Short mmCIF file of C-alpha atoms and ligand atoms in Angstrom, two decimals:
data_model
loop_
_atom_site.label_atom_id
_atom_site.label_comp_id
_atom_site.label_asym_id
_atom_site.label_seq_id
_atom_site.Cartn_x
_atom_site.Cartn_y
_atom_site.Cartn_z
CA UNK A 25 -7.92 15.07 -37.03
CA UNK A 26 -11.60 15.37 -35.72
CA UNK A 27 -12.05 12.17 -36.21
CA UNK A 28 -9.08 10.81 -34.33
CA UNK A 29 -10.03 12.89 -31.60
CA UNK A 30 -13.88 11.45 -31.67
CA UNK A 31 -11.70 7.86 -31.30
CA UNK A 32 -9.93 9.02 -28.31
CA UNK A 33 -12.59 10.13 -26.27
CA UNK A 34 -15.04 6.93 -27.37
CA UNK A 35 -12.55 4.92 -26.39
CA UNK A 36 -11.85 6.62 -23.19
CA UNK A 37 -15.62 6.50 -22.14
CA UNK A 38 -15.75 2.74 -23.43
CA UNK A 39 -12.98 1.77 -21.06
CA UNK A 40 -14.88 3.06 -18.14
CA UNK A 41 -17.00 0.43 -18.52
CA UNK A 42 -14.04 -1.95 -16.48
CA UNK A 43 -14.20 -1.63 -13.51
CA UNK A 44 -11.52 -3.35 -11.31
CA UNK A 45 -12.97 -4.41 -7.41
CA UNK A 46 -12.02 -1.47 -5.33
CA UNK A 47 -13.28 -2.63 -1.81
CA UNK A 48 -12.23 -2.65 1.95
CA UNK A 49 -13.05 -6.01 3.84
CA UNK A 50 -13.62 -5.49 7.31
CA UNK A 51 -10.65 -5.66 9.65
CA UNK A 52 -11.40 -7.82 12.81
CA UNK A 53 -9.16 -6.07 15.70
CA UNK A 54 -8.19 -9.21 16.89
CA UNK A 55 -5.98 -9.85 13.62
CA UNK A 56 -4.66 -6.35 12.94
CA UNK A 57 -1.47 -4.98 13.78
CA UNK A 58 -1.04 -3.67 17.19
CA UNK A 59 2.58 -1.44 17.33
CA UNK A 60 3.21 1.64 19.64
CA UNK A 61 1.10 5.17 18.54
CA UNK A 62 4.59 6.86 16.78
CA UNK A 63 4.77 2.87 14.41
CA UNK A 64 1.09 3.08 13.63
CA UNK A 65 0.93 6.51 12.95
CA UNK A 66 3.72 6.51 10.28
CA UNK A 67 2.25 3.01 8.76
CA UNK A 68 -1.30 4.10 8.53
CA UNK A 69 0.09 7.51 7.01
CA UNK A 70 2.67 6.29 4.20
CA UNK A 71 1.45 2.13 3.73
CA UNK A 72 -2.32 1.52 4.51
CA UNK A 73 -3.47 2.73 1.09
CA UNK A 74 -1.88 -0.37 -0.36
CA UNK A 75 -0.77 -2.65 2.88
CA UNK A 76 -3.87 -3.12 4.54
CA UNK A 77 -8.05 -3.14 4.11
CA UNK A 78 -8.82 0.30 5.41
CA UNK A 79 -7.65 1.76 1.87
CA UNK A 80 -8.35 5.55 1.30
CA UNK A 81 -9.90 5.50 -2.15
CA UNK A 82 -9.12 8.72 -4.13
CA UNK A 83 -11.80 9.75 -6.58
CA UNK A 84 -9.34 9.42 -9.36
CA UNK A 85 -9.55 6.01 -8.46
CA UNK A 86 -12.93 5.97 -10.17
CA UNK A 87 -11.30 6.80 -13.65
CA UNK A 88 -9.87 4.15 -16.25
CA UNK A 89 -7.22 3.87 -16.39
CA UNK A 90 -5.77 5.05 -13.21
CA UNK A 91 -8.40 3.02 -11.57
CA UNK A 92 -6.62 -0.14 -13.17
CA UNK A 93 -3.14 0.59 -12.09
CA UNK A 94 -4.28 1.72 -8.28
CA UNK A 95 -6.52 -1.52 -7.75
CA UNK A 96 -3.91 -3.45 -8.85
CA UNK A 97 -1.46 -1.76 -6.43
CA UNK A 98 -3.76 -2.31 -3.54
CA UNK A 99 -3.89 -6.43 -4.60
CA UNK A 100 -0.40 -6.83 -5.03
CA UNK A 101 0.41 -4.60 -1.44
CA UNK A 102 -2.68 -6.32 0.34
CA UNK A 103 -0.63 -9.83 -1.13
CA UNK A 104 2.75 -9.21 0.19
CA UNK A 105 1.82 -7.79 3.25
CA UNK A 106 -1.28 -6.98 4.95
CA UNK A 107 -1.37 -4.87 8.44
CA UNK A 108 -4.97 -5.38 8.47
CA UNK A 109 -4.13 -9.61 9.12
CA UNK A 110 -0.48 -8.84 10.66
CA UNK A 111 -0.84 -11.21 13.66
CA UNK A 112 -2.69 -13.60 11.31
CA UNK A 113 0.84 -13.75 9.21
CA UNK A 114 3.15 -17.21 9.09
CA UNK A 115 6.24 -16.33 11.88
CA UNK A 116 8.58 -17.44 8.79
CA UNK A 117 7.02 -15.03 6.31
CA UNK A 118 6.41 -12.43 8.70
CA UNK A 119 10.37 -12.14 9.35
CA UNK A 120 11.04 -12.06 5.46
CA UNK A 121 8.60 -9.46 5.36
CA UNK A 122 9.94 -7.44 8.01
CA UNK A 123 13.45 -7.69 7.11
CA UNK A 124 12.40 -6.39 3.37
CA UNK A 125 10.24 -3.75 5.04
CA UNK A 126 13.11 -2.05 6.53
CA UNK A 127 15.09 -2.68 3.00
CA UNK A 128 12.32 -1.00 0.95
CA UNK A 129 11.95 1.87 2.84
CA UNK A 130 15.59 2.09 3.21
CA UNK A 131 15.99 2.67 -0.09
CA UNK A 132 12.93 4.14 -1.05
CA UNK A 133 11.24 1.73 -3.02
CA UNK A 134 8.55 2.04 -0.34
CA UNK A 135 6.28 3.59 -0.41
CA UNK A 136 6.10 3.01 -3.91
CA UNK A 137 7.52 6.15 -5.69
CA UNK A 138 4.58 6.57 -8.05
CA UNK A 139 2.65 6.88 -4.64
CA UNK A 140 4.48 10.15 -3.72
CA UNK A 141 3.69 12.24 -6.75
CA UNK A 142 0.37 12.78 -5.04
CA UNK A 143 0.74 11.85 -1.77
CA UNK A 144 3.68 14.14 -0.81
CA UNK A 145 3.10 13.65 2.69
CA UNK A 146 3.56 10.13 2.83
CA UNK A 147 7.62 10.12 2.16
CA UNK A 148 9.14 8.81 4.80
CA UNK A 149 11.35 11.23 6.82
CA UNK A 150 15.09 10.04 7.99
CA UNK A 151 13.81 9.35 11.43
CA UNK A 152 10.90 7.46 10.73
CA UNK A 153 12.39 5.16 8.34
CA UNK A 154 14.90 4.99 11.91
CA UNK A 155 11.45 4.29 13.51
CA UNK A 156 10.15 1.63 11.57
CA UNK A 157 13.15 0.03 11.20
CA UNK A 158 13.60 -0.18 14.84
CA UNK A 159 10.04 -1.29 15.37
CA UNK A 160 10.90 -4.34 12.97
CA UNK A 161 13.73 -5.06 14.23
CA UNK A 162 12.10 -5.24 17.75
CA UNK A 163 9.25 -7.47 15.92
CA UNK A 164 12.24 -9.74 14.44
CA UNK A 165 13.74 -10.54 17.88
CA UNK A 166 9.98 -11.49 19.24
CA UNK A 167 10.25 -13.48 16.05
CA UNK A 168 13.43 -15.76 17.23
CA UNK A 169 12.60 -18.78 18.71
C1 HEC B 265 0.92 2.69 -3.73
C2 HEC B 265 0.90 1.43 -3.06
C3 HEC B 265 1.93 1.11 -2.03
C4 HEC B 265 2.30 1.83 -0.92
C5 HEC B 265 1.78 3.18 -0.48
C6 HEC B 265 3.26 1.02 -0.22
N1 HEC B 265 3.46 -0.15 -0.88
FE1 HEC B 265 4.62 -1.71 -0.29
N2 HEC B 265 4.09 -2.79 -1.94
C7 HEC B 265 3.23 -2.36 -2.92
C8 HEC B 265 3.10 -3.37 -3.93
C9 HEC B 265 2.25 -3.26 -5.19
C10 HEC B 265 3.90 -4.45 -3.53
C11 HEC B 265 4.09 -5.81 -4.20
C12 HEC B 265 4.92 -5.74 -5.42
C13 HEC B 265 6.34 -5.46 -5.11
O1 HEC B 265 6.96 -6.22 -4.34
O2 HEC B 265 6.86 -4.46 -5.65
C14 HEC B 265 4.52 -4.05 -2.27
C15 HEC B 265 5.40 -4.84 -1.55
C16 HEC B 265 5.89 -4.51 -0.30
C17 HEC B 265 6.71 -5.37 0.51
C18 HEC B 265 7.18 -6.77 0.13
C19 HEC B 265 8.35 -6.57 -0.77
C20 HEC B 265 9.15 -7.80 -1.02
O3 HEC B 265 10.01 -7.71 -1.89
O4 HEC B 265 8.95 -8.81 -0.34
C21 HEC B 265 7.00 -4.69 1.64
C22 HEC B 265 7.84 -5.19 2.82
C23 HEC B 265 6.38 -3.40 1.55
N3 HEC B 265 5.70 -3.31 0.36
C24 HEC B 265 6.43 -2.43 2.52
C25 HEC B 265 5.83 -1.18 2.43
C26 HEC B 265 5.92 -0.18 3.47
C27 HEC B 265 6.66 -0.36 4.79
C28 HEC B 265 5.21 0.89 3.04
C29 HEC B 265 5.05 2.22 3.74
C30 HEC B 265 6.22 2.86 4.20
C31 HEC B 265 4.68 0.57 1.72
N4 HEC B 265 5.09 -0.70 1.40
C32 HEC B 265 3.88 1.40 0.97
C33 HEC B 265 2.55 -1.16 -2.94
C34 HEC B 265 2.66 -0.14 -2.00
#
């Protein structure tokens, strides 16, 4: 028993030897998303942690292996869709984008439900999903050539 325990905790200091990249490159204003106050504020609240470059680090984020699983949630968010480089985005993927934006938080697989265990206040209230959908469907018209 002692002994399996001694394994456990070498192995959990050992792993905190990998360390995934958890950085913020700097936003240029110029390619960020510009959106009315009420868009931003909801955005920047519930979706910047893992859609854009100003990501909010929690300390657990220092710890294997949560930091694994976060850092990869930030790559993979920052991939699909990054508010930090909105207006730098391809018209054609920007409108798939925004059409699954309003599907994801429709049906609450954004934000990302693991997310919301400690980030309560990020869930997404009936009228801001009305918000945001509204705001990308606004987007998806300026979209239409
Ligand atoms: C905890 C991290 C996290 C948060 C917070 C988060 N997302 Fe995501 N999001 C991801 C990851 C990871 C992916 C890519 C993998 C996937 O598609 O599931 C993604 C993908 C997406 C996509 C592309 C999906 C597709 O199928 O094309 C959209 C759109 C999106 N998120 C919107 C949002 C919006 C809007 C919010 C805020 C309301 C949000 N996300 C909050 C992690 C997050």
């Amino acid at each position: 028993m002692k002994k399996a325990f001694l394994i456990i905790v070498a192995i959990l200091i050992l792993i905190q030897f990998i360390r995934p990249e958890r950085t913020n490159p700097s936003v240029d204003p110029a390619e960020a998303l510009q959106a009315p106050e009420e868009v931003v504020t909801i955005l920047r609240r519930s979706c910047y942690d893992c859609h854009s470059n100003e990501t909010k680090w929690p300390w657990y984020s220092n710890i294997a292996p949560m930091s694994w699983s976060i850092a990869s949630h930030v790559r993979e968010g920052r991939k699909a869709l990054n508010f930090s480089r909105y207006r730098t985005i391809d018209p054609k993927i920007k409108a798939k984008r925004l059409k699954r934006m309003i599907k994801t938080t429709r049906n609450g697989m954004m934000p990302l439900p693991s997310y919301l265990w400690l980030h309560k206040d990020a869930k997404l209230s009936p009228e801001e999903k009305q918000t945001i959908e509204a705001w990308a469907e606004s987007e998806l018209q300026k979209l239409q050539p």
